[in-house]
Structures are given as C-alpha cells and as structure tokens.
Short mmCIF file of C-alpha atoms and ligand atoms in Angstrom, two decimals:
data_model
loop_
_atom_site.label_atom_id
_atom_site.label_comp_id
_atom_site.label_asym_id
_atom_site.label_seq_id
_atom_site.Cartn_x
_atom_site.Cartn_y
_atom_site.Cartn_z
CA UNK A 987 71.74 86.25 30.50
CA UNK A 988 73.30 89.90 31.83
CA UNK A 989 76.90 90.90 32.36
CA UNK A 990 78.30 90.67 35.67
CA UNK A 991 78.90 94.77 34.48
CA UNK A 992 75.46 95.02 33.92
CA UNK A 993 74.24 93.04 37.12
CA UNK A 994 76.21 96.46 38.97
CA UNK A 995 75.02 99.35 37.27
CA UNK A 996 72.67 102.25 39.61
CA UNK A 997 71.25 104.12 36.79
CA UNK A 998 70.70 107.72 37.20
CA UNK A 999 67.15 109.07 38.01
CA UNK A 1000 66.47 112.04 35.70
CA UNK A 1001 63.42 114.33 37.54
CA UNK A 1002 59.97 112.95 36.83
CA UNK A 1003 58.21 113.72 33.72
CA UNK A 1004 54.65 112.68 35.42
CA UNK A 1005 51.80 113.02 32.58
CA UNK A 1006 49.06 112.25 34.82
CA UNK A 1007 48.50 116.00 34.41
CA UNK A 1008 49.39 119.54 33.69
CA UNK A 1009 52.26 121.18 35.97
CA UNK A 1010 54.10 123.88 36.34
CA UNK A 1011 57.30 121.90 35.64
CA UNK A 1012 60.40 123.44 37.76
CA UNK A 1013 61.97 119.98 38.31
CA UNK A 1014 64.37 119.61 36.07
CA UNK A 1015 66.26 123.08 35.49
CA UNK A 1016 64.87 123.52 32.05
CA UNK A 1017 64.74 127.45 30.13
CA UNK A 1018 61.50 129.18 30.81
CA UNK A 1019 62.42 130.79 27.04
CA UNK A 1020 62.11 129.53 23.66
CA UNK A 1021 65.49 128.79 21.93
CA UNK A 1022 66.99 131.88 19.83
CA UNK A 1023 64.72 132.91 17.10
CA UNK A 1024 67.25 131.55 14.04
CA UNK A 1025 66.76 127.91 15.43
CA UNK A 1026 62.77 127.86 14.43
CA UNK A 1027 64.29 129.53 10.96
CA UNK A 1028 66.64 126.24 10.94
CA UNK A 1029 63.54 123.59 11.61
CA UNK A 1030 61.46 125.76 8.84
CA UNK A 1031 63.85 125.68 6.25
CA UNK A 1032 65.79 122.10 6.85
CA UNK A 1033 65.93 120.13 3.59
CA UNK A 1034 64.62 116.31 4.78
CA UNK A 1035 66.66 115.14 1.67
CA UNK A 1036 69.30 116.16 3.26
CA UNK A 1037 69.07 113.78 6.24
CA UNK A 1038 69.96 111.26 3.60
CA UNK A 1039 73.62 111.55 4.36
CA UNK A 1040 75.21 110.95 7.96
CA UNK A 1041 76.29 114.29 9.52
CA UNK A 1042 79.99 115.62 10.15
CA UNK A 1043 80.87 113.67 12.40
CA UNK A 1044 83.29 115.84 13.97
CA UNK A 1045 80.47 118.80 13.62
CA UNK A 1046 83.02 121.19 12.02
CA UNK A 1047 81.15 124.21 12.03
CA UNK A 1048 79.25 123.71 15.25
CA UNK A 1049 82.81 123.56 16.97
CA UNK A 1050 83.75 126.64 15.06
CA UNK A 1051 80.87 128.81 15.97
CA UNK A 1052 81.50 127.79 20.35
CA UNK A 1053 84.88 128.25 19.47
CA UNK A 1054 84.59 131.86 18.03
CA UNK A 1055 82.23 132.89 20.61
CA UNK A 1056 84.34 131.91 23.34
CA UNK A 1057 87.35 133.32 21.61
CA UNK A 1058 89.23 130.19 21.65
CA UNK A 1059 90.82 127.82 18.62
CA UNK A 1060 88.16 125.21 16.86
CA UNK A 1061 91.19 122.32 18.12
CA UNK A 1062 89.94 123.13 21.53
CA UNK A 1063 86.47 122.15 21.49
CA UNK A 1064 84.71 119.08 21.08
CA UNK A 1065 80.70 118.31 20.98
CA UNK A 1066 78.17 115.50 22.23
CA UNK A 1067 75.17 114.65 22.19
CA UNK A 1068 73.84 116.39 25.52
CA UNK A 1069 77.22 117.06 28.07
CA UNK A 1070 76.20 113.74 30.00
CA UNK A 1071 77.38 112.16 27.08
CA UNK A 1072 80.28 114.47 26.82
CA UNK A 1073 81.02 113.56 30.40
CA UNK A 1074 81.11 109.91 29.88
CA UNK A 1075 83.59 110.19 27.32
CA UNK A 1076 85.36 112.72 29.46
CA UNK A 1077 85.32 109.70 32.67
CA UNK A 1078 86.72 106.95 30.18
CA UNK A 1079 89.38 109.51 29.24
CA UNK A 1080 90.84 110.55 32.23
CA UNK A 1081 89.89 108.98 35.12
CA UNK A 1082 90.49 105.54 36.32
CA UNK A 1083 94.14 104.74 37.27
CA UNK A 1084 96.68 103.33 39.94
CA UNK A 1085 97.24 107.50 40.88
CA UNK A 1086 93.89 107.06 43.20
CA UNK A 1087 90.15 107.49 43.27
CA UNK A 1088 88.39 110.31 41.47
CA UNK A 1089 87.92 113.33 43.69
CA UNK A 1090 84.16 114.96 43.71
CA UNK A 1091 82.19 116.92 46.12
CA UNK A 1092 80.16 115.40 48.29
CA UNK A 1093 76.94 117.18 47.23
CA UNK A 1094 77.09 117.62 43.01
CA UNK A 1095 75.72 116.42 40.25
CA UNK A 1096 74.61 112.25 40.94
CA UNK A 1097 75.66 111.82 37.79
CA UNK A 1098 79.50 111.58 38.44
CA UNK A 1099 79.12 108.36 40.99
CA UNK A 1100 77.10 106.67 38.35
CA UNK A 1101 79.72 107.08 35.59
CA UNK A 1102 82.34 105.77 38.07
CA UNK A 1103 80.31 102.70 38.30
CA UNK A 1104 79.45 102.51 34.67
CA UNK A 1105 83.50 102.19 33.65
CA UNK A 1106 84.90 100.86 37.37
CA UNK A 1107 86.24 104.28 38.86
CA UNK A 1108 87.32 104.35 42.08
CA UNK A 1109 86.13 107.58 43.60
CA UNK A 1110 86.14 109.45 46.90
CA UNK A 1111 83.81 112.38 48.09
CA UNK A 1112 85.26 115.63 49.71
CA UNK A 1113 83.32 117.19 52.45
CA UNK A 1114 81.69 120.90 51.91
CA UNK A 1115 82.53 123.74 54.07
CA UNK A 1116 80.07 125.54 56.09
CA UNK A 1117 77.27 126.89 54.07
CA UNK A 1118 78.20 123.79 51.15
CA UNK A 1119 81.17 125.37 49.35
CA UNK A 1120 83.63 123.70 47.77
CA UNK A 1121 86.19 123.42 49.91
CA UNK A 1122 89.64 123.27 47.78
CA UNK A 1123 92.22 122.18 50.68
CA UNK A 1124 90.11 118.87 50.49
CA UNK A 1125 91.08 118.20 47.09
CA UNK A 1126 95.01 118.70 47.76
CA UNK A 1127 98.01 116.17 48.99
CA UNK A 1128 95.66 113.30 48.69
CA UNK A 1129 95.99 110.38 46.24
CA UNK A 1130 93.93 110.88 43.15
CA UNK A 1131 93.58 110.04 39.42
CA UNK A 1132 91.62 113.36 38.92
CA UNK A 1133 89.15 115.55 39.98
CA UNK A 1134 85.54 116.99 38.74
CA UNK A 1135 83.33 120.09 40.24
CA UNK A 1136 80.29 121.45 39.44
CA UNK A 1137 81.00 125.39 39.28
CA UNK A 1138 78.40 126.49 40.11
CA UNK A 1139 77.53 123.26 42.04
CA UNK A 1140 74.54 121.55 41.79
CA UNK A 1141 72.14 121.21 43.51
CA UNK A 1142 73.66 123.76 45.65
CA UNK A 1143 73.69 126.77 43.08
CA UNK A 1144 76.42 127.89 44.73
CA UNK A 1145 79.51 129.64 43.04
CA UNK A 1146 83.09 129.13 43.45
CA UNK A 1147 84.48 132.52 41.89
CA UNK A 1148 87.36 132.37 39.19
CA UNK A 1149 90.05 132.90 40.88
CA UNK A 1150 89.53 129.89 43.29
CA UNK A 1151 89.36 128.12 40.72
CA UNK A 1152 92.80 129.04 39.60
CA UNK A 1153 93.99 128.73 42.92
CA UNK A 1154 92.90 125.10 42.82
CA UNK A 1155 94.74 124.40 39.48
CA UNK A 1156 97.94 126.44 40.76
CA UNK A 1157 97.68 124.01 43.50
CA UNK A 1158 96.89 120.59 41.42
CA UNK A 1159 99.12 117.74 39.79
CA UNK A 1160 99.94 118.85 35.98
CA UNK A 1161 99.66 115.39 35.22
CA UNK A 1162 96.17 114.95 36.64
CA UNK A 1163 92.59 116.73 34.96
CA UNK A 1164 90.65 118.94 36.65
CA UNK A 1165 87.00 119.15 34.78
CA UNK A 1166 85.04 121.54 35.56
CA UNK A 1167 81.09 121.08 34.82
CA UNK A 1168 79.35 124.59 34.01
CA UNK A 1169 76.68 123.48 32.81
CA UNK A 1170 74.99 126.60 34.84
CA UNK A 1171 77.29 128.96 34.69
CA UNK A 1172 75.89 131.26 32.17
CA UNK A 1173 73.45 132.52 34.84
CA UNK A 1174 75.87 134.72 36.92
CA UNK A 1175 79.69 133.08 37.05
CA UNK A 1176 82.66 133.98 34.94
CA UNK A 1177 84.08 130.57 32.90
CA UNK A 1178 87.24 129.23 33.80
CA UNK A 1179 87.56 129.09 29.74
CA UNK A 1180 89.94 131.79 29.90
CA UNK A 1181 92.35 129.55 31.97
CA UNK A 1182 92.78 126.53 29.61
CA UNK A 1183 95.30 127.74 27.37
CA UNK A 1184 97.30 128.35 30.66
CA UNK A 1185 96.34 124.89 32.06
CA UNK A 1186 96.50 122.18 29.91
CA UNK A 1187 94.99 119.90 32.28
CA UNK A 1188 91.91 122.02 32.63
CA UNK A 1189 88.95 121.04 30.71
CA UNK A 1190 85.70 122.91 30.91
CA UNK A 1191 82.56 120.90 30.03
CA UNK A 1192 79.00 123.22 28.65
CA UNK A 1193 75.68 122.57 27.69
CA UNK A 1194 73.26 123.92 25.36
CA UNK A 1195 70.38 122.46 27.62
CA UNK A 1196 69.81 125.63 30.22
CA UNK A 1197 71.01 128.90 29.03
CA UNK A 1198 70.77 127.97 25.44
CA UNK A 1199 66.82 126.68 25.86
CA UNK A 1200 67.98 123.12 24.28
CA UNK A 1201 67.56 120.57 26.21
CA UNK A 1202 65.19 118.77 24.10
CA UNK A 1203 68.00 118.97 21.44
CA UNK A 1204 70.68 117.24 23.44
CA UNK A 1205 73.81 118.93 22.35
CA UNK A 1206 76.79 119.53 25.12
CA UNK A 1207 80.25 120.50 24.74
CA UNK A 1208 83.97 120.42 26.16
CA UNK A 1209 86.77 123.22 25.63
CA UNK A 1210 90.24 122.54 26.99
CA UNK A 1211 94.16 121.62 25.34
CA UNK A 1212 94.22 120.37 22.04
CA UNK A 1213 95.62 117.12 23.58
CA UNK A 1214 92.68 116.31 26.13
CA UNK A 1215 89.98 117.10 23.28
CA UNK A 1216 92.04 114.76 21.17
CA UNK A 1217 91.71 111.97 23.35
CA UNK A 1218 88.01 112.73 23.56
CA UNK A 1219 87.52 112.81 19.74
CA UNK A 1220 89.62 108.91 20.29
CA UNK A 1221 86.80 108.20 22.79
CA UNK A 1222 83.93 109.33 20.41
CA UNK A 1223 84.95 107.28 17.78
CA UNK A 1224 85.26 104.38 19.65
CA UNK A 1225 81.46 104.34 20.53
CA UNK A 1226 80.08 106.57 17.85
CA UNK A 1227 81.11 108.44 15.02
CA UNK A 1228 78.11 110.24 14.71
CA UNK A 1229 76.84 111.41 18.36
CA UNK A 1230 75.30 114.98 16.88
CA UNK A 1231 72.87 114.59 13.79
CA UNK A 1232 72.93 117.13 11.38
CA UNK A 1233 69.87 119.02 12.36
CA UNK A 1234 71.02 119.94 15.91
CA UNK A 1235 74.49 120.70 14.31
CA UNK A 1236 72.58 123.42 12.58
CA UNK A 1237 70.60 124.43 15.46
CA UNK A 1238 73.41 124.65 17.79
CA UNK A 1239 75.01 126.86 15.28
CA UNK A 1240 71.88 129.28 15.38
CA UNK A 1241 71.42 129.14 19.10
CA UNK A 1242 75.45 129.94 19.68
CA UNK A 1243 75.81 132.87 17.22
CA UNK A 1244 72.45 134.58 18.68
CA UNK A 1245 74.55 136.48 22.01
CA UNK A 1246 72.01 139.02 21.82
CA UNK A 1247 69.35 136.19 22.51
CA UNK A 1248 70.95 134.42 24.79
CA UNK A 1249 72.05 137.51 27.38
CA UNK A 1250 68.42 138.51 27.07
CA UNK A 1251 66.96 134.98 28.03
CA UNK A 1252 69.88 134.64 30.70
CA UNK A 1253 69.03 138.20 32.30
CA UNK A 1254 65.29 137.37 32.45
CA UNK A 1255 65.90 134.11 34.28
CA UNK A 1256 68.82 135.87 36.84
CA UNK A 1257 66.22 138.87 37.51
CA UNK A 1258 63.54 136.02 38.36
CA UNK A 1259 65.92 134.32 39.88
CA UNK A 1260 66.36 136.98 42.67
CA UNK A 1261 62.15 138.00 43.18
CA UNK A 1262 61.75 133.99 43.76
CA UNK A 1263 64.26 134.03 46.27
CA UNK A 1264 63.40 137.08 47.57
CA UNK A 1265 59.88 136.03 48.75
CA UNK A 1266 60.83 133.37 49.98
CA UNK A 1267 63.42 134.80 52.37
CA UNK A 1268 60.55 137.13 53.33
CA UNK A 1269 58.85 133.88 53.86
CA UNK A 1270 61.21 132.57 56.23
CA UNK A 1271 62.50 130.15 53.56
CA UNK A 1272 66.61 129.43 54.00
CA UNK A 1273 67.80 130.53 50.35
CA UNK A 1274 71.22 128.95 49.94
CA UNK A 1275 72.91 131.81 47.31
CA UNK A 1276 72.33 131.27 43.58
CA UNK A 1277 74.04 131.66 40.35
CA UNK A 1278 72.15 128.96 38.32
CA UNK A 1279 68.53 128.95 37.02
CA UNK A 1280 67.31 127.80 40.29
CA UNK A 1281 67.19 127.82 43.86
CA UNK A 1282 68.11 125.13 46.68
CA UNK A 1283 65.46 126.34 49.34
CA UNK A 1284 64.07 124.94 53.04
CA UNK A 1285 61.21 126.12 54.15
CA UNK A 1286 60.19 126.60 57.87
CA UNK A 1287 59.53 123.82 59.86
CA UNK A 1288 58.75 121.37 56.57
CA UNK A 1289 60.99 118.97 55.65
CA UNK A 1290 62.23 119.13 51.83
CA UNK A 1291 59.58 115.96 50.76
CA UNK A 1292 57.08 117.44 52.72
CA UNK A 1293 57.47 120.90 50.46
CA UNK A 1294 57.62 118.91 47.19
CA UNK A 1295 54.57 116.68 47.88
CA UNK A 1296 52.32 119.76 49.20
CA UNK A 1297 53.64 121.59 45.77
CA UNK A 1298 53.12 118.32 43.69
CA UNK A 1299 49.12 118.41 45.04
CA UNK A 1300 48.87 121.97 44.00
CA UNK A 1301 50.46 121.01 40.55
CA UNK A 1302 54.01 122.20 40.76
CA UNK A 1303 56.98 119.96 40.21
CA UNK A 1304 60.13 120.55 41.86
CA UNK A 1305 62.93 118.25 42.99
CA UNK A 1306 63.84 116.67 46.12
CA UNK A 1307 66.97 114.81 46.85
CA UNK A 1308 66.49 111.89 49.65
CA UNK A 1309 70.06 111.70 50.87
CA UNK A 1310 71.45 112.56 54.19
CA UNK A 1311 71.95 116.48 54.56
CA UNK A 1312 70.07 117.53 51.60
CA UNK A 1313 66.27 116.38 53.19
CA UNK A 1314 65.72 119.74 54.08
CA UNK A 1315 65.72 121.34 50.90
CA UNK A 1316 63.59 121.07 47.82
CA UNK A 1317 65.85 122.51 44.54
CA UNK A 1318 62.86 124.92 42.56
CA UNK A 1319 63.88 126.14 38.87
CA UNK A 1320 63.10 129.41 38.01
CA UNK A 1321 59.72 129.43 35.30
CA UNK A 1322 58.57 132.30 33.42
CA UNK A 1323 57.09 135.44 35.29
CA UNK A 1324 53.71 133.44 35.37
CA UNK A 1325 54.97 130.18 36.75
CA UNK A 1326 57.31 131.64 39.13
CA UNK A 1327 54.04 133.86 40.75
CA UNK A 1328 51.96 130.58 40.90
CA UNK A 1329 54.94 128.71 42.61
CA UNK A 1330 54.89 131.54 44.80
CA UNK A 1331 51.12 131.56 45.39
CA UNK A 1332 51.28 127.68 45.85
CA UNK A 1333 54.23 128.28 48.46
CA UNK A 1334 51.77 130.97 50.83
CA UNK A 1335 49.18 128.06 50.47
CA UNK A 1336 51.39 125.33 51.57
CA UNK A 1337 53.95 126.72 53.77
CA UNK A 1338 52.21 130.05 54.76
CA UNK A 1339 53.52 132.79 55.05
CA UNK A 1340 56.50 131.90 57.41
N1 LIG B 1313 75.97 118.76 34.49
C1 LIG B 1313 75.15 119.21 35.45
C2 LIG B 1313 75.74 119.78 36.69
C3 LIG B 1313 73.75 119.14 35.27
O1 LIG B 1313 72.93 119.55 36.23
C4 LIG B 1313 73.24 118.60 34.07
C5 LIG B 1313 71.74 118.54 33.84
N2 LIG B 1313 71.09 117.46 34.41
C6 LIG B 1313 74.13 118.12 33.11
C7 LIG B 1313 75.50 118.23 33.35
C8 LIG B 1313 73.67 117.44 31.86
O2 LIG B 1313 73.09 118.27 30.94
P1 LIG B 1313 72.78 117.81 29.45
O3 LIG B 1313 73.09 116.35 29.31
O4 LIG B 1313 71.34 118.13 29.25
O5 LIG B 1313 73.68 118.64 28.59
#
C-alpha cells in the first residue's frame, strides 16, 4: 500500500507539546514576547471576505517589506510557509548531485539529515572543534554537492562571526551553495546578508518564528542571487503556488516593518539570556556561549535526561537530545523574567546549588 519512498522516511521530532498540564514551556525556542503591536491591528481589522480569493502567491509585498529592511532588492528574497519549508525547497534545489554528499555539521539542526532522506541526498557530517565550533577546514578539498550551517548553530548556540563566514565562501566552489540557516541570529550575530550580492552562491535562510514572536504563523524566508531565489520560486510552484495565505502575508508585513519592536523584544531576551546563564555558571552548570534565545547547559554530575526529567516533574519543559556527545546537556530557552526565575528556582531544587 506505501511507497518504497515512504517505507524510508525518519520523520523529524518537533519538542513535545505535552497537555497533560501547565508548563513553563522552554522546549522549543519559542519568543517569550507577543508579536509587534501592528500584527493584533492586522487580525482586528482583516476583512474575512477577503479570504475569498487565493493570496499572492509570490507574496509581493511581504518580499518587499524583508527586502527593504534588509536593504537588499525584492528579486532577492523569497518566502515560505515556516523556513523548514523554505529549506526543503532550498534541499531539492541545490543539493543532490554526482559533485558529492551534502556537507553539515555534525551537531545542527536534525532537520537537515531528514530532508536528505526525504529527496535521496547523500550527505556527510563534519566533526566540531573543541568547544563545538564549526570547524571550516572540514568543509574544504573534499567532494561535495553543497554545504549548509546553522550560524549560530543549533543546539549549540554557538556563533561563527562574519568574517569566518566569508573566509569559508572565499575558500568554497563558486559552483557549489553554501546556505546558511539563521534562524537565531537576530539574538547577537551579524547576517552574512551583506555578503550575497558578493557571493552568488550564498543564500541566507530566516524565520519569523523566534525573533519575530511568529511561530504559530509559520512564515520563513530566503535572501540570496536573483538566480538561486529563482530556482526556488521554480521549486514552489512545483508543489504549491500558494505556501503563505494572505493573512500571514499581512502579518509578516506588520511584524517586519516594526524594528523598533523587534530590537526591544530581541534585547529583552539577550539581557535574559545572560542572568540565566549567569546563575547557572554560579551553579556550577557548563554554559556553552550563546547568541540565540537559549542556552545548551550541563549541570554537575546529572546527565542531560536526568536534568530534563527532574525539570519536567517540577513543570518545566526543556529539550534533551539522546545522541552520542550531546547526553550531557539539556538545551533551555530563555522565558519571560517570570519563567526564567522559576526555571531557576526549579534548577536550585533539582540540581542544588552546585
Ligand atoms: N532552522 C533552525 C536552526 C531551527 O532551529 C528551526 C526551528 N526549529 C528552524 C530552522 C525552523 O523554523 P520555522 O520552520 O519555525 O521557521
């Protein structure tokens, strides 16, 4: 009855969305902030007669507004419903070929290998450096058909800074893509936007689901040469013309044009960020360096599950990753002021104080 395609497939495990009870959700890297004030304006005032036509399906003005706040040309950007489904389009677009396997780190977002299963990707993991950074000499003189980092990495939180990441596309095939996922990088990295009109094999993927408070909205979005969004736009419409609906075209609009909103939101969560990790250290906790909205943490003498089920029974969620070098740490997202003092509290009760 199923396809020999679908007999393969791993689906991806999204973090648990128990409702057995209330928690203090920090699972799943979500905003502690409500989305920019304009987007409730949007809901209030949306005309439902208007949802009798399909939306733009190349979401015209949505693409405008990322474009103009990232100072780059509209023919640059394309949009998806959430940047997974950005990134799926991105993997049938440019990767998969005779050239070699995909490059990823070992340690990123467990997404990537699931895609490469999904479409029949070869792919091959490159080892960390000490202390899990991305370690760009892996990436070069090898065969490949491409290459994708998280920047900063996930579940790492760690940072590779700009100009490593230019030294990686100096260093990289013309004729191969280099994506780069920032996804977090609005909390305390510097895009590698500014590079694409200088590499045209650089494409930079975004999402309006952490520092833009919409992740209930699903709305993602890739900038990069004319030619690679191009071949996305092919990709779209070869699966669906219509991925964004014409509500969340209208909120994403609100949500990009509010910068004052969104550097307030971003500054709370980074100034959070750094008192969570903070008492931990001063808990004895091993804080690998952030610049996301959350923290990859071991505490002493606790394995990573242990942490996450004593946190679970106090009613905090946060995520553990069962695979070899990552049991020791539990990944915590950074809540409101309030949530962020009760993980704390729950941590002293747990854990002690170190
Ligand atoms: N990339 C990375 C590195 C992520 O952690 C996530 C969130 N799970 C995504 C992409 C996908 O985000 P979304 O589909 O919500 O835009």
């Amino acid at each position: 009855m199923f396809s020999q395609r679908f007999n393969q497939l791993t689906p991806y495990v999204p973090g648990e969305q128990p409702q057995d009870r209330q928690y203090i959700k920090l699972n799943t890297n979500e905003n502690p902030y409500s989305p920019a004030p304009g987007v409730s304006k949007v809901l209030k005032e949306f005309d439902a007669g208007a949802l009798r036509r399909y939306p733009d399906p190349n979401a015209d003005g949505l693409c405008q507004a990322i474009a103009e706040a990232h100072g780059i040309q509209r023919e640059q950007v394309m949009v998806g419903n959430g940047s997974d489904e950005v990134l799926s389009f991105v993997f049938f677009a440019f990767f998969g070929s005779e050239k070699g396997p995909l490059l990823f780190p070992e340690h990123t977002y467990s997404f990537y290998p699931v895609y490469c299963d999904y479409y029949g990707i070869d792919y091959e993991k490159v080892a960390l450096s000490d202390g899990y950074i991305i370690d760009i000499d892996g990436y070069m003189g090898r065969k490949a058909c491409g290459a994708i980092i998280a920047n900063p990495n996930a579940p790492t939180g760690i940072l590779l800074p700009l100009s490593e990441v230019e030294a990686f596309l100096k260093r990289w095939p013309k004729d191969r893509v280099l994506v780069v996922d920032e996804a977090y990088i609005d909390f305390g990295g510097e895009s590698a936007v500014t590079l694409i009109g200088k590499y045209s094999n650089l494409l930079v993927v975004r999402t309006f689901s952490k520092s833009l408070s919409l992740a209930g909205s699903r709305l993602g979005w890739a900038m990069g040469d004319e030619k690679l969004i191009n071949a996305l736009y092919a990709v779209k419409d070869s699966f669906n013309s219509y991925p964004v609906d014409s509500i969340t075209q209208q909120i994403g609009i609100a949500a990009m044009k509010d910068r004052d909103w969104f550097d307030k939101t971003r500054a709370m969560v980074m100034e959070e960020r750094e008192r969570v990790g903070k008492a931990l250290s001063e808990m004895g906790w091993a804080v690998l360096p952030s610049s996301t909205n959350f923290l990859f943490a071991s505490a002493p003498g606790m394995d990573g599950k242990m942490v996450y089920e004593g946190l679970k029974s106090e009613g905090i969620l946060v995520r553990f990753f069962n695979k070899p070098g990552l049991t020791p740490f539990v990944r915590i997202t950074i809540g409101s002021h309030e949530e962020n003092t009760v993980l704390l509290d729950g941590v002293r009760r747990i854990v002690g104080e170190g």
